[in-house]
mmCIF file of C-alpha atoms in Angstrom:
data_model
loop_
_atom_site.group_PDB
_atom_site.id
_atom_site.type_symbol
_atom_site.label_atom_id
_atom_site.label_comp_id
_atom_site.label_asym_id
_atom_site.label_seq_id
_atom_site.Cartn_x
_atom_site.Cartn_y
_atom_site.Cartn_z
ATOM 1 C CA GLN A 677 0.000 0.000 0.000
ATOM 2 C CA VAL A 678 0.998 3.636 -0.328
ATOM 3 C CA GLN A 679 3.181 4.934 2.467
ATOM 4 C CA LEU A 680 4.669 8.353 3.062
ATOM 5 C CA VAL A 681 7.039 8.693 6.003
ATOM 6 C CA GLU A 682 8.289 12.125 6.993
ATOM 7 C CA SER A 683 11.406 12.778 9.038
ATOM 8 C CA GLY A 684 13.763 15.600 9.906
ATOM 9 C CA GLY A 685 11.587 17.770 12.100
ATOM 10 C CA GLY A 686 12.759 19.162 15.400
ATOM 11 C CA LEU A 687 13.437 22.231 17.486
ATOM 12 C CA VAL A 688 15.549 24.997 15.985
ATOM 13 C CA GLN A 689 16.274 28.633 16.809
ATOM 14 C CA ALA A 690 15.008 31.412 14.601
ATOM 15 C CA GLY A 691 17.326 31.898 11.656
ATOM 16 C CA GLY A 692 18.308 28.248 11.621
ATOM 17 C CA SER A 693 17.744 25.514 9.066
ATOM 18 C CA LEU A 694 16.159 22.105 8.843
ATOM 19 C CA ARG A 695 15.746 19.597 6.044
ATOM 20 C CA LEU A 696 12.630 17.474 5.973
ATOM 21 C CA SER A 697 12.485 14.194 4.088
ATOM 22 C CA CYS A 698 9.541 12.149 2.939
ATOM 23 C CA ALA A 699 10.196 8.558 1.900
ATOM 24 C CA ALA A 700 7.527 7.173 -0.413
ATOM 25 C CA SER A 701 6.564 3.627 -1.304
ATOM 26 C CA GLY A 702 3.706 1.700 -2.841
ATOM 27 C CA PHE A 703 3.227 3.789 -5.983
ATOM 28 C CA ARG A 704 5.140 5.063 -9.020
ATOM 29 C CA PHE A 705 6.860 7.960 -7.303
ATOM 30 C CA SER A 706 8.452 9.358 -10.458
ATOM 31 C CA THR A 707 5.058 10.154 -12.003
ATOM 32 C CA SER A 708 3.541 11.750 -8.922
ATOM 33 C CA ILE A 709 3.143 15.358 -7.896
ATOM 34 C CA MET A 710 4.562 15.863 -4.427
ATOM 35 C CA ARG A 711 3.637 18.619 -2.012
ATOM 36 C CA TRP A 712 4.446 19.779 1.487
ATOM 37 C CA TRP A 713 1.762 21.239 3.696
ATOM 38 C CA ARG A 714 1.828 22.513 7.256
ATOM 39 C CA GLN A 715 -0.638 22.940 10.081
ATOM 40 C CA ALA A 716 -0.159 25.055 13.166
ATOM 41 C CA PRO A 717 -2.242 24.324 16.286
ATOM 42 C CA GLY A 718 -5.783 25.608 15.910
ATOM 43 C CA LYS A 719 -5.280 26.565 12.271
ATOM 44 C CA GLN A 720 -6.111 25.045 8.911
ATOM 45 C CA ARG A 721 -3.617 23.016 6.928
ATOM 46 C CA ASP A 722 -1.783 25.295 4.486
ATOM 47 C CA TRP A 723 0.036 24.437 1.306
ATOM 48 C CA VAL A 724 3.787 25.129 1.410
ATOM 49 C CA ALA A 725 5.384 23.867 -1.802
ATOM 50 C CA THR A 726 4.919 21.595 -4.812
ATOM 51 C CA VAL A 727 7.330 19.706 -7.035
ATOM 52 C CA THR A 728 6.026 18.184 -10.237
ATOM 53 C CA SER A 729 7.117 14.903 -11.790
ATOM 54 C CA GLY A 730 9.382 16.934 -14.055
ATOM 55 C CA GLY A 731 10.998 18.752 -11.158
ATOM 56 C CA GLY A 732 9.229 22.080 -11.502
ATOM 57 C CA ALA A 733 8.620 23.788 -8.171
ATOM 58 C CA ASN A 734 6.416 26.474 -6.755
ATOM 59 C CA TYR A 735 5.975 27.920 -3.301
ATOM 60 C CA ALA A 736 3.624 29.728 -1.006
ATOM 61 C CA ASP A 737 4.518 33.409 -0.742
ATOM 62 C CA SER A 738 5.256 32.981 2.962
ATOM 63 C CA VAL A 739 8.186 30.634 2.284
ATOM 64 C CA LYS A 740 9.407 31.795 -1.125
ATOM 65 C CA GLY A 741 13.133 32.459 -1.093
ATOM 66 C CA ARG A 742 13.639 30.548 2.166
ATOM 67 C CA PHE A 743 12.398 27.017 1.438
ATOM 68 C CA THR A 744 13.414 24.684 -1.396
ATOM 69 C CA ILE A 745 11.513 21.577 -2.422
ATOM 70 C CA SER A 746 13.290 18.851 -4.367
ATOM 71 C CA ARG A 747 12.903 15.201 -5.233
ATOM 72 C CA ASP A 748 15.153 12.226 -5.821
ATOM 73 C CA ASN A 749 13.282 9.744 -7.969
ATOM 74 C CA ALA A 750 16.003 7.133 -7.536
ATOM 75 C CA LYS A 751 15.394 7.204 -3.779
ATOM 76 C CA ASN A 752 11.626 7.770 -3.918
ATOM 77 C CA THR A 753 12.122 10.736 -1.621
ATOM 78 C CA VAL A 754 11.025 14.344 -1.559
ATOM 79 C CA TYR A 755 12.809 16.968 0.509
ATOM 80 C CA LEU A 756 12.048 20.354 1.953
ATOM 81 C CA GLN A 757 15.101 22.454 2.769
ATOM 82 C CA MET A 758 14.043 25.184 5.170
ATOM 83 C CA ASN A 759 16.391 28.114 5.783
ATOM 84 C CA SER A 760 16.030 31.354 7.714
ATOM 85 C CA LEU A 761 13.340 29.772 9.835
ATOM 86 C CA LYS A 762 10.935 32.012 11.720
ATOM 87 C CA PRO A 763 8.750 31.302 14.761
ATOM 88 C CA GLU A 764 5.717 31.507 12.485
ATOM 89 C CA ASP A 765 7.040 28.474 10.598
ATOM 90 C CA THR A 766 6.247 26.372 13.667
ATOM 91 C CA ALA A 767 3.811 23.657 12.608
ATOM 92 C CA ALA A 768 3.362 19.999 11.835
ATOM 93 C CA TYR A 769 4.624 19.441 8.295
ATOM 94 C CA TYR A 770 2.914 16.896 6.083
ATOM 95 C CA CYS A 771 4.041 15.219 2.891
ATOM 96 C CA ASN A 772 1.357 14.729 0.228
ATOM 97 C CA ALA A 773 1.402 12.703 -2.975
ATOM 98 C CA LEU A 774 -1.023 13.130 -5.845
ATOM 99 C CA TRP A 775 -0.897 10.024 -7.998
ATOM 100 C CA GLU A 776 -3.461 8.849 -10.528
ATOM 101 C CA GLY A 777 -6.062 11.223 -9.129
ATOM 102 C CA THR A 778 -5.735 10.193 -5.480
ATOM 103 C CA ASN A 779 -4.167 12.138 -2.650
ATOM 104 C CA TYR A 780 -2.058 10.358 -0.075
ATOM 105 C CA TRP A 781 -0.728 11.789 3.195
ATOM 106 C CA GLY A 782 2.056 11.089 5.619
ATOM 107 C CA GLN A 783 1.725 11.228 9.383
ATOM 108 C CA GLY A 784 3.551 14.524 9.741
ATOM 109 C CA THR A 785 6.699 15.757 11.439
ATOM 110 C CA GLN A 786 6.795 18.599 13.957
ATOM 111 C CA VAL A 787 8.904 21.687 13.371
ATOM 112 C CA THR A 788 9.266 24.135 16.243
ATOM 113 C CA VAL A 789 11.136 27.408 15.796
ATOM 114 C CA SER A 790 12.054 29.276 18.961
ATOM 115 C CA SER A 791 12.552 33.030 19.045
#
């Protein structure tokens, strides 16, 4: 079955960096669209970034210039490099795969940015 397993979250000071990973299995990763989303306590889940099967990327305005999404099709993994982190980036981060019309979700990884 489809599995998405996020890792790399943690506690970091403002201005620091983290790299999130999402290991995928159970579907043809190379043909999927991969996204990162985040959800802060008491708030809705917000889209962060997308990488297409061809490697094209786009970002929410709130993270543009600070975050970079990438994928390694040989490793079935998508990454989110997060630099210049701010306290408002604190949230649970979720990996999402869109494949053959169905959305799949990981369990999330917590990112906490202290001021």
